[in-house]
Coordinates of C-alpha atoms and ligand atoms in Angstrom, one line a residue:
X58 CA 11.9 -16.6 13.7
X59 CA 11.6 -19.0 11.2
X60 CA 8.7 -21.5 10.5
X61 CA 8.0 -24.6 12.3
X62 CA 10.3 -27.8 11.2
X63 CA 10.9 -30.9 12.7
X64 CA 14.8 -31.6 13.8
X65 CA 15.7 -34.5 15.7
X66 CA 18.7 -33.1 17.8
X67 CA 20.4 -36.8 18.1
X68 CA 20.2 -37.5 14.4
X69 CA 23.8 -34.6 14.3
X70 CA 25.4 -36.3 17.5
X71 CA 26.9 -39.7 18.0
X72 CA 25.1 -41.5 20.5
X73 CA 27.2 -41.3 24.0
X74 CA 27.6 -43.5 26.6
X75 CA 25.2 -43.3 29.7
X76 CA 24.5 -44.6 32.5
X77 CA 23.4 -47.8 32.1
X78 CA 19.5 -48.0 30.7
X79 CA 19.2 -43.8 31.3
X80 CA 18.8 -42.5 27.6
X81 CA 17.0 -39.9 25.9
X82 CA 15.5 -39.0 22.9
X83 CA 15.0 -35.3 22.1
X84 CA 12.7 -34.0 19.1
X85 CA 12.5 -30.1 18.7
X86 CA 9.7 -28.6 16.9
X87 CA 9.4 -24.5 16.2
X88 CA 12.0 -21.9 16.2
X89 CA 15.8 -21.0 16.8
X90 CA 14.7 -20.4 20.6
X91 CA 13.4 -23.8 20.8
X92 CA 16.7 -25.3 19.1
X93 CA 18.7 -23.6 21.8
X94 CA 16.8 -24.4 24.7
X95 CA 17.0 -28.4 23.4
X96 CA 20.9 -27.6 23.3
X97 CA 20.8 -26.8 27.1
X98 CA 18.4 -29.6 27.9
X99 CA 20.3 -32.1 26.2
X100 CA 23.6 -30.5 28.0
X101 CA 21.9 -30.9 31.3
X102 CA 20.8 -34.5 30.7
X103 CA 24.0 -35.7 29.3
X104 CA 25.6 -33.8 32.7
X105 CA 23.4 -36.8 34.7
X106 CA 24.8 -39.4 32.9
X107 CA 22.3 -40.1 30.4
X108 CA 22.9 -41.1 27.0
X109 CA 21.6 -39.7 23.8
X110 CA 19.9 -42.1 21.0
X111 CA 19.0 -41.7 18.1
X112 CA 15.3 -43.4 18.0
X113 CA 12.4 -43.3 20.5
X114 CA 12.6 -47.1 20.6
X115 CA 15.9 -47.1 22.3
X116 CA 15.2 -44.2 24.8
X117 CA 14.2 -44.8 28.3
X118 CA 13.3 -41.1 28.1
X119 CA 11.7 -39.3 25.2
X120 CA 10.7 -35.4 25.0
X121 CA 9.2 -33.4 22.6
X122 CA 9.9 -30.0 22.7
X123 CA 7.1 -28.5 21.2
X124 CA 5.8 -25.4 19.3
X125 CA 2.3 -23.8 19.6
X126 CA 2.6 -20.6 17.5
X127 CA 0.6 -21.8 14.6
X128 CA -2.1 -24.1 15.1
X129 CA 0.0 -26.5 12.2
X130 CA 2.4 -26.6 14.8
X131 CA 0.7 -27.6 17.8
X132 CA -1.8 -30.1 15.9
X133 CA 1.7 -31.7 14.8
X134 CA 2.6 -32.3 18.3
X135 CA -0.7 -34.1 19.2
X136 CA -0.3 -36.7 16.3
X137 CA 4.0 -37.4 17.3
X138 CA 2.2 -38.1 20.7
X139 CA -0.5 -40.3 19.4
X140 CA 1.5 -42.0 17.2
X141 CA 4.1 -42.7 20.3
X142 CA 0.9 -44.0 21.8
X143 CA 0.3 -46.8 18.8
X144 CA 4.1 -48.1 19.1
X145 CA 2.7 -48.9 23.6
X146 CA 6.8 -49.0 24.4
X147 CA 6.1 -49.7 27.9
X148 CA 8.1 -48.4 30.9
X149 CA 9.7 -45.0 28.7
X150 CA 8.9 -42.1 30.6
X151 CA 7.4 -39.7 28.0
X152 CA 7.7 -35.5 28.6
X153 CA 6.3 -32.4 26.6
X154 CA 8.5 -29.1 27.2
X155 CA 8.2 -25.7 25.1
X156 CA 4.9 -23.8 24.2
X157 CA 2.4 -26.3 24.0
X158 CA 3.6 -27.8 27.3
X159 CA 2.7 -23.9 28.9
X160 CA -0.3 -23.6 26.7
X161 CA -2.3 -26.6 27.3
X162 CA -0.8 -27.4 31.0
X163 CA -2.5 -30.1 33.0
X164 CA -4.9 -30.6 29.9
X165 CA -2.1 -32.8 27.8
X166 CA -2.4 -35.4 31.2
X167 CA -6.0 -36.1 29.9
X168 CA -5.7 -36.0 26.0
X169 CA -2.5 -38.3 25.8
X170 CA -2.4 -39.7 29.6
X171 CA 1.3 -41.6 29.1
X172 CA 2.7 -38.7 29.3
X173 CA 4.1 -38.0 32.7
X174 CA 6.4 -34.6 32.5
X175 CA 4.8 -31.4 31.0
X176 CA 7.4 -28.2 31.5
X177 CA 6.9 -24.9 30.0
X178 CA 10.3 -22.8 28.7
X179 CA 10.1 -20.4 31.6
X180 CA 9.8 -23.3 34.5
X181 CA 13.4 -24.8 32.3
X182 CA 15.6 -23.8 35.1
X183 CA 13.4 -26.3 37.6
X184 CA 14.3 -29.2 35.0
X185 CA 17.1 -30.7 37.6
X186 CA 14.4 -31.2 40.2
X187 CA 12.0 -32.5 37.9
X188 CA 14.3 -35.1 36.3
X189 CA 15.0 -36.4 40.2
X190 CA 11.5 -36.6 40.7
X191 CA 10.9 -39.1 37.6
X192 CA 14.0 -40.8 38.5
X193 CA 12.6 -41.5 42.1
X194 CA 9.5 -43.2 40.4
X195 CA 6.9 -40.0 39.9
X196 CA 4.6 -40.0 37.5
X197 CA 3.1 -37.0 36.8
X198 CA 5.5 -33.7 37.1
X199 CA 4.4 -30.4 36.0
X200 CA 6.5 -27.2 35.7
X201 CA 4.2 -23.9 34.2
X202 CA 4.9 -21.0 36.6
X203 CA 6.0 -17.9 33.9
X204 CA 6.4 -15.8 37.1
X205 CA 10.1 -15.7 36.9
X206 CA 12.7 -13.0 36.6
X207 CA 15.4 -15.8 36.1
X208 CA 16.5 -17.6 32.8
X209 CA 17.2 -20.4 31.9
X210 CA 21.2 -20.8 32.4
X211 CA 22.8 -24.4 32.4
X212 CA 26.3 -25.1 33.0
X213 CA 26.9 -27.5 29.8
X214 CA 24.9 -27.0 26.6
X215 CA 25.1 -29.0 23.8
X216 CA 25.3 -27.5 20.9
X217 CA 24.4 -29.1 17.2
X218 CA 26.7 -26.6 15.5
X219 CA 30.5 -26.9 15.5
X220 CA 30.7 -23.0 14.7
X221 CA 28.2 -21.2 15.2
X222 CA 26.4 -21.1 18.4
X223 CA 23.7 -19.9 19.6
X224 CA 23.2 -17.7 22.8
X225 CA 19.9 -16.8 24.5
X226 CA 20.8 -13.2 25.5
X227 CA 16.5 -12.3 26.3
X228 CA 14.1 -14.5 27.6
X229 CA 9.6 -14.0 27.0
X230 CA 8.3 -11.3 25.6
X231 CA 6.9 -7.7 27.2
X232 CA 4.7 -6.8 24.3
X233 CA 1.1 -7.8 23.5
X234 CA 1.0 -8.6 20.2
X235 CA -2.9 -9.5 19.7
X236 CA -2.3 -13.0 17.6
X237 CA 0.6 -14.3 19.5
X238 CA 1.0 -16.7 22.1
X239 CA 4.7 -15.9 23.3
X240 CA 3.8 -13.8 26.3
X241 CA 1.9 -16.8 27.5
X242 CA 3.9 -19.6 27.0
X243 CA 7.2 -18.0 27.2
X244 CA 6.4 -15.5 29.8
X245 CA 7.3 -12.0 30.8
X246 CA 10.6 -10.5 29.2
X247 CA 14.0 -11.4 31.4
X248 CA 17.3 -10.3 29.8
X249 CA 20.2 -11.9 31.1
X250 CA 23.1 -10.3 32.7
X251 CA 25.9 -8.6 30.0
X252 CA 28.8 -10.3 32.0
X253 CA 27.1 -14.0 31.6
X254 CA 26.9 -13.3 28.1
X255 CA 29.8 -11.8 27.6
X256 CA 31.9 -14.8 29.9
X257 CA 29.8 -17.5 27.7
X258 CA 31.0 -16.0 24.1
X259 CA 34.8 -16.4 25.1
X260 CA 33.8 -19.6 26.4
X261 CA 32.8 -20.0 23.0
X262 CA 35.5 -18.8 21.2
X263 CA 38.1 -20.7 23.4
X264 CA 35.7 -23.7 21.6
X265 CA 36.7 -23.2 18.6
X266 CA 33.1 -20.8 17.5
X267 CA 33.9 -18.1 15.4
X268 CA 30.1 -16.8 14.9
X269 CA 27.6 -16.2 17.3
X270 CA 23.8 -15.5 17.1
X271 CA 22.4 -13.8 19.9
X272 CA 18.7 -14.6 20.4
X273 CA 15.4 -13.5 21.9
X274 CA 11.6 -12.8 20.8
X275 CA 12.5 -9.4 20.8
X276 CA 16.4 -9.5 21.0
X277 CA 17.2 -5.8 20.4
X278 CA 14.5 -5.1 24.0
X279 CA 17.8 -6.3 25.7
X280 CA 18.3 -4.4 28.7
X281 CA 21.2 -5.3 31.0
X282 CA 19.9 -5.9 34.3
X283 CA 23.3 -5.6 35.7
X284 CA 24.4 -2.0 37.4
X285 CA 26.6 -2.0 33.7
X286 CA 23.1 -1.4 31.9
X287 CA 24.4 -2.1 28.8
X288 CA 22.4 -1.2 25.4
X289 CA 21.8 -4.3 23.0
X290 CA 23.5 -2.0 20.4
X291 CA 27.1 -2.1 23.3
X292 CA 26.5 -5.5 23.8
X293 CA 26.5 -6.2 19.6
X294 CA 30.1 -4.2 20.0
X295 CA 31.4 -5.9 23.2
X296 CA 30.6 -9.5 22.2
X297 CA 32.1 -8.2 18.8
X298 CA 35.6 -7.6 20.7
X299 CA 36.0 -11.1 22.0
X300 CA 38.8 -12.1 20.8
X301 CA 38.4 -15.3 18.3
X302 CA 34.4 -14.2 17.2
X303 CA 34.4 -13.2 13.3
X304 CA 30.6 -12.7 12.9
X305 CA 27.7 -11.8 15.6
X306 CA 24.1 -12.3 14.5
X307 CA 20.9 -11.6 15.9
X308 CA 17.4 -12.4 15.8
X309 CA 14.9 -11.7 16.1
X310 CA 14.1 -7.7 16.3
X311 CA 10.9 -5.7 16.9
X312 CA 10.4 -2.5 15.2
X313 CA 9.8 -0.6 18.1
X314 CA 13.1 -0.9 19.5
X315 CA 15.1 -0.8 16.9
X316 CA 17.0 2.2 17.5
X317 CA 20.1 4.3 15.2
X318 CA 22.7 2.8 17.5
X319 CA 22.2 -0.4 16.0
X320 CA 22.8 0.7 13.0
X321 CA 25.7 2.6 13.5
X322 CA 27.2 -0.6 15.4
X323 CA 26.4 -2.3 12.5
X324 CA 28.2 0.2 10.1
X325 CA 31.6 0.6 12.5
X326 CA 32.4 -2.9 13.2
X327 CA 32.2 -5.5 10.2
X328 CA 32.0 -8.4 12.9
X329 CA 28.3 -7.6 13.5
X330 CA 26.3 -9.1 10.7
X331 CA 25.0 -7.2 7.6
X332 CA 21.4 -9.0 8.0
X333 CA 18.6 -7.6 10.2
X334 CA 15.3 -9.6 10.6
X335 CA 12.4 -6.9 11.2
X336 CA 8.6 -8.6 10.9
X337 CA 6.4 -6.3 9.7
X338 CA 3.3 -8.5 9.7
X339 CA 1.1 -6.3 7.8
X340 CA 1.5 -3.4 5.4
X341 CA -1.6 -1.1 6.6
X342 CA -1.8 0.9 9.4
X343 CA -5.5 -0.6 10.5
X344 CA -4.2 -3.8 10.5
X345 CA -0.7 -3.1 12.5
X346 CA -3.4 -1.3 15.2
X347 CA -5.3 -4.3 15.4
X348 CA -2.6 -6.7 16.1
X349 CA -1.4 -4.2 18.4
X350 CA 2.3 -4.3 16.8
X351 CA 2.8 -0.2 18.5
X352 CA 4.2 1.1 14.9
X353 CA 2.6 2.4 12.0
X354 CA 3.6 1.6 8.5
X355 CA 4.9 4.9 8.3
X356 CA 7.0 4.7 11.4
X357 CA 8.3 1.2 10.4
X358 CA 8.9 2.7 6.9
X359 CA 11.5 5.3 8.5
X360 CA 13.3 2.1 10.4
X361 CA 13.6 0.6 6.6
X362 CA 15.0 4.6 5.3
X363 CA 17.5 4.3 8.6
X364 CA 18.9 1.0 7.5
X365 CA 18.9 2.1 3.8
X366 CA 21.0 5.2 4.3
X367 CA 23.8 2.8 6.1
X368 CA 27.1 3.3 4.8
X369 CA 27.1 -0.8 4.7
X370 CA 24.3 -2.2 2.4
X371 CA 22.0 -4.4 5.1
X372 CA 20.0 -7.3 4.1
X373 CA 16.3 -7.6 6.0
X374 CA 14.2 -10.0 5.6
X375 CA 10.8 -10.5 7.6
X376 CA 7.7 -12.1 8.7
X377 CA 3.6 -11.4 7.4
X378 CA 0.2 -12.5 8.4
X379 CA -2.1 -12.3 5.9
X380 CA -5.9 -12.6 6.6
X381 CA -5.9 -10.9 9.8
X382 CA -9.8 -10.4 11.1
X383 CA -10.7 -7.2 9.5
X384 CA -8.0 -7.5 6.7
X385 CA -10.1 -6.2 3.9
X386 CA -8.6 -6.6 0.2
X387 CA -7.1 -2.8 0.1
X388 CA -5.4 -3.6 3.6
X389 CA -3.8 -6.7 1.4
X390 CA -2.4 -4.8 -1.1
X391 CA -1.0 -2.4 1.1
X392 CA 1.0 -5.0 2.6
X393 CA 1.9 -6.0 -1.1
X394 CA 3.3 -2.8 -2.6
X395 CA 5.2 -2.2 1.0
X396 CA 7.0 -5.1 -0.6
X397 CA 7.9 -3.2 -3.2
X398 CA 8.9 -0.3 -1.9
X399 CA 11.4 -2.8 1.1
X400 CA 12.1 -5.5 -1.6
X401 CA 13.1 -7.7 1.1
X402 CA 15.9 -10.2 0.8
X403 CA 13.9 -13.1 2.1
X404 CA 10.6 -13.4 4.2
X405 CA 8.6 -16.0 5.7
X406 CA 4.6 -15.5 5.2
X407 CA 2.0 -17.3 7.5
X408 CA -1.8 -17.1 7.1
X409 CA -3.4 -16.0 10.7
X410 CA -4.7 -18.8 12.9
X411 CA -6.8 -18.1 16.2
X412 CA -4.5 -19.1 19.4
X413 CA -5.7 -20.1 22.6
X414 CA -4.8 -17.3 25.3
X415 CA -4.5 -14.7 22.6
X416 CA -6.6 -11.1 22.8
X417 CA -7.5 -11.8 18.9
X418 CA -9.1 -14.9 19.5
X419 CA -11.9 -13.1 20.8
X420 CA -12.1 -11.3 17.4
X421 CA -13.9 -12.9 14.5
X422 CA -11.8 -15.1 12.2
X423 CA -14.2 -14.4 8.9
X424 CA -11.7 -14.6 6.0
X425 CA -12.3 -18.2 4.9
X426 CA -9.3 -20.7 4.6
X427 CA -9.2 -20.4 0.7
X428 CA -9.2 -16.6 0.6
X429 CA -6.5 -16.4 3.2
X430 CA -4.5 -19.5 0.9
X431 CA -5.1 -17.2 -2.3
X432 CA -3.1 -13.9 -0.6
X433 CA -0.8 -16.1 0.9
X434 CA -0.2 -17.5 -2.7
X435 CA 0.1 -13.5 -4.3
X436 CA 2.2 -12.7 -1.5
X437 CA 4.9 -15.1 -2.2
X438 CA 4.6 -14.7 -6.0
X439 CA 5.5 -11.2 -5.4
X440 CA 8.3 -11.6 -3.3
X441 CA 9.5 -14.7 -5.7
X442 CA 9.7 -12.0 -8.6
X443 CA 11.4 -9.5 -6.1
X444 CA 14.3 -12.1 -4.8
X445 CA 14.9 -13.3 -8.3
X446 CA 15.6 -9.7 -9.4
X447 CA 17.6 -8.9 -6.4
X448 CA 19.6 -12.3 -6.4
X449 CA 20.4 -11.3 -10.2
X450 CA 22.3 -7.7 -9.2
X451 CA 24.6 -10.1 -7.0
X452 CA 25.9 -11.8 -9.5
X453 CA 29.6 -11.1 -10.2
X454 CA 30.1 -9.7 -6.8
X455 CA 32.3 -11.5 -4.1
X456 CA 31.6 -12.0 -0.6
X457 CA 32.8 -14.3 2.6
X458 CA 31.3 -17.4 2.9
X459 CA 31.3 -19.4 5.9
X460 CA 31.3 -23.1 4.8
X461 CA 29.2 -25.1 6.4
X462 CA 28.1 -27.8 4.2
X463 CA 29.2 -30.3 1.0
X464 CA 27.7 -31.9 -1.1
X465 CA 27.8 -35.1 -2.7
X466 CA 28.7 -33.7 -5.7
X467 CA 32.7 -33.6 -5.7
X468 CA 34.4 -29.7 -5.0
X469 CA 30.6 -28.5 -4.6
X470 CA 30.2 -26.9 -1.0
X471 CA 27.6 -24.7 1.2
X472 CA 27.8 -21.9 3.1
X473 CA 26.4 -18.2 4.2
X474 CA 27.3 -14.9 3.6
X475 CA 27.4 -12.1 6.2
X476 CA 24.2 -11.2 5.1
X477 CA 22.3 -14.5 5.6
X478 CA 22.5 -15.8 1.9
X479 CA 22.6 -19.3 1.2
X480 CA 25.2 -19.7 -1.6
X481 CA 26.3 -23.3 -3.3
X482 CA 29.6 -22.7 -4.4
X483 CA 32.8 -25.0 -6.6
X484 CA 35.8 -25.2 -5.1
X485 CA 38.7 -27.2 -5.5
X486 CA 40.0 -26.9 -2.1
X487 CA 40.4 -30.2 0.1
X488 CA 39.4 -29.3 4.3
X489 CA 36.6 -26.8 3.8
X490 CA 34.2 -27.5 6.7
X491 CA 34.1 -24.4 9.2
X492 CA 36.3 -22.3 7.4
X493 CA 35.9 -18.8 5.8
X494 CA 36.6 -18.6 1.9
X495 CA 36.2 -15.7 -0.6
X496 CA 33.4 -16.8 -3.3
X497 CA 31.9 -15.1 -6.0
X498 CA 28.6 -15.6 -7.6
X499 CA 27.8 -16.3 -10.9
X500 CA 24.1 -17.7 -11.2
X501 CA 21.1 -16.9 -9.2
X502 CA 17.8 -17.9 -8.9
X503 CA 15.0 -16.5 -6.6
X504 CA 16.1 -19.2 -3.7
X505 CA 19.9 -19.5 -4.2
X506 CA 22.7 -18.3 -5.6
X507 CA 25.7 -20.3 -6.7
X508 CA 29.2 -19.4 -7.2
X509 CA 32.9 -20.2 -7.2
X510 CA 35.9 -19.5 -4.6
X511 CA 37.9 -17.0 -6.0
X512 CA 41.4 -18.3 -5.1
Ligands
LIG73 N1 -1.1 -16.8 13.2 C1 -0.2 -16.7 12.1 N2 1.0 -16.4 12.2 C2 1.5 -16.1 13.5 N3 2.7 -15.7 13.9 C3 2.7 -15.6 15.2 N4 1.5 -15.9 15.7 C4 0.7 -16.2 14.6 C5 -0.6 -16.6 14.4 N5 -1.5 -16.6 15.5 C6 3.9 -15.5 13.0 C7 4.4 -14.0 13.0 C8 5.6 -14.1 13.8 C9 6.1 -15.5 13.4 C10 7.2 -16.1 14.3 O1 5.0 -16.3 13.4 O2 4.6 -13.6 11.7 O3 6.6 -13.1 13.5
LIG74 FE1 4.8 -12.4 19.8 FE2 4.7 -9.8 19.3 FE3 6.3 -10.7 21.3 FE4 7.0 -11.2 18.8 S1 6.8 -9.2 19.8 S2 7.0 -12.7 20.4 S3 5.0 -11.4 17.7 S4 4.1 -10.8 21.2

């Protein structure tokens, strides 16, 4: 998943008309899941007749969806809060949903006490009563039970993206990860039934979607709870089939599970994507034991071999923790030459930070800040000098691009290849937006590539 940013949801959407005086402001911190689930909160809300604005100020009803992975992320929650607290708009009901909602519970009532709604992810599908309640007058409404075996399924959602949309396909997270807080605040692992799915993505594609990104902590754990029992690797290929989807992504997957089948779905149907997020989080052995990740860097060495020796090249990118308690130096640069020997397309790097709830917070945090800032520093040097060179062999070859972007700059547009690259591109064409085009690069640099649409 990718790192904590701030995206206000209503900042993409026109403002709609309510019911008169009911309208909410929605501000989603954290990852891809977190996007999604504002998506079906913001369907749900607009389904009650509230409006959506575009400012706090104007919102009779503001929520933060929040993010607690990183301690960054949490501590950013706490000041939006405080400094909601400074602008004293009287009378707006103020709510805290997502991870730090589960994690810190009853606990936010007393640090910021205007807040009156605190719902965790896996208490989502109790939102309906919860919103009745406030509307009646309550003040203080709490939803953090994560014994569920249900998801979180709305009938309207949403969505910020005209084409592609996302789909929850797993909810939580069964593994044990020793840094993470996921199995607490999101709960245990719930996948949802293949035929839901499957009925939601020709939904989608009667829409007007053409790609699809199938989510979950540990998307490729999917196991269909129906008397189907679909694989994720026959789900990839059935939500492939549906007529009107071009491209199926997923994210994110765990090493553990990721089985051949994937890959062969990946090499017999082009409509599954060419990109495969695996976080590795450490290079050494040791370190993988302590954080309890259940692979070895040997065993997730054979995963990289399996996707290497695909008759369709695939692009993986991934996720590290450096200064892990225990991390010595030689751990460090085993987790720098596995770069070398992946040379990942693209990869996010985090340095470790005791979480509340966690099994490694009981373990001694002794690498100091600055040490853990210096290998987070070599780490992405590395990989900069690896994605330069890699972005380099690219140029002169052609791919799809979906286009989802221009740019002020006249006939210069945005989009992604099948693979998950960013590319700028010239084109002279007129209607662009949400269409497929043919472009081929011809500069690079370690962040982006640019190229023109070969016509
Ligand atoms: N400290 C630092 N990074 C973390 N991540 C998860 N928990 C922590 C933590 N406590 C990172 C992992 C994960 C990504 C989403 O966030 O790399 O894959
Ligand atoms: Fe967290 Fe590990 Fe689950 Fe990923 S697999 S969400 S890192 S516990």
């Amino acid at each position: 998943m990718r790192d904590a940013e701030v995206r206000n949801h209503s900042q993409r959407v026109p403002a709609q008309a309510g019911v008169a005086g009911k309208a909410f402001f929605l501000e989603t911190f954290g990852c891809q899941m977190n996007d999604h689930d504002s998506e079906k909160v913001a369907g749900l809300l607009l389904s009650r007749g509230y409006a959506q604005v575009e400012t706090p100020e104007a919102a009779s009803l503001i929520l933060y969806n929040t993010c607690s992975i990183r301690e960054k992320a949490a501590q950013k929650v706490f000041s939006r809060l405080g400094e909601y607290r400074a602008k004293q708009n009287d009378g707006k009901v103020i709510g805290v949903l997502g991870c730090v909602a589960q994690q810190e519970g009853e606990e936010i009532f007393k640090r910021a006490p205007w807040v009156s709604l605190v719902c965790g992810s896996a208490s989502y599908r109790k939102l309906p009563e919860m919103l009745a309640q406030l509307e009646a007058g309550d003040h203080r409404v709490t939803g953090l039970d994560t014994d569920t075996d249900e998801t979180f399924e709305t009938e309207v959602t949403r969505r910020d993206n005209p084409w592609r949309a996302y789909l929850t396909i797993i909810e939580g997270c069964d593994k044990a990860c020793s840094y993470c807080v996921v199995p607490y605040t999101r709960g245990p692992e719930r996948s949802r039934a293949s035929d839901a799915v499957l009925r939601e993505v020709r939904q989608l594609a009667e829409l007007g979607y053409s790609e699809v990104q199938l989510l979950g902590q540990t998307v490729n754990s999917y196991a269909d709870p129906t008397p189907r029992g679909m694989r994720f690797s026959e789900l990839l290929l059935a939500v492939a089939e549906v007529q009107g989807i071009r491209r199926v992504r997923f994210t994110t997957s765990h090493p553990s599970d990721f089985t051949s089948d994937i890959v062969e779905a990946i090499e017999s149907q082009p409509k599954i994507c060419d990109h495969v997020h695996l976080p590795v989080q450490s290079g050494s052995t040791k370190v993988l034991r302590a954080m309890q990740r259940t692979y070895s860097r040997d065993e997730y060495l054979e995963k990289i071999a399996m996707m290497r020796g695909a008759n369709r090249p695939i692009a993986i990118t991934t996720d590290i923790i450096v200064g892990f308690p225990g991390e010595t130096e030689s751990d460090f640069e085993e987790t720098l030459n596995l770069l070398e020997e992946v040379r990942y397309d693209s990869l996010f790097s985090f340095k470790y930070s005791p979480r509340p709830n966690t099994p490694s917070i009981a373990m001694d945090d002794t690498i100091h800040e600055q040490e853990k800032s210096r290998r987070l520093a070599v780490l992405q040097e590395k990989q900069r000098e690896i994605q330069s060179a890699r972005n380099e062999e690219l140029i002169g070859q052609a791919f799809e691009v979906l286009v989802s972007g221009k740019s002020r700059r006249e006939n210069q547009w945005a989009g992604y290849t099948t693979s998950h690259r960013m590319i700028n591109f010239a084109s002279q064409g007129k209607e662009l937006l949400g269409t497929y085009v043919k472009v081929r690069v011809t500069d690079s640099g370690p962040n982006n590539l640019v190229g023109r649409q070969e016509v």
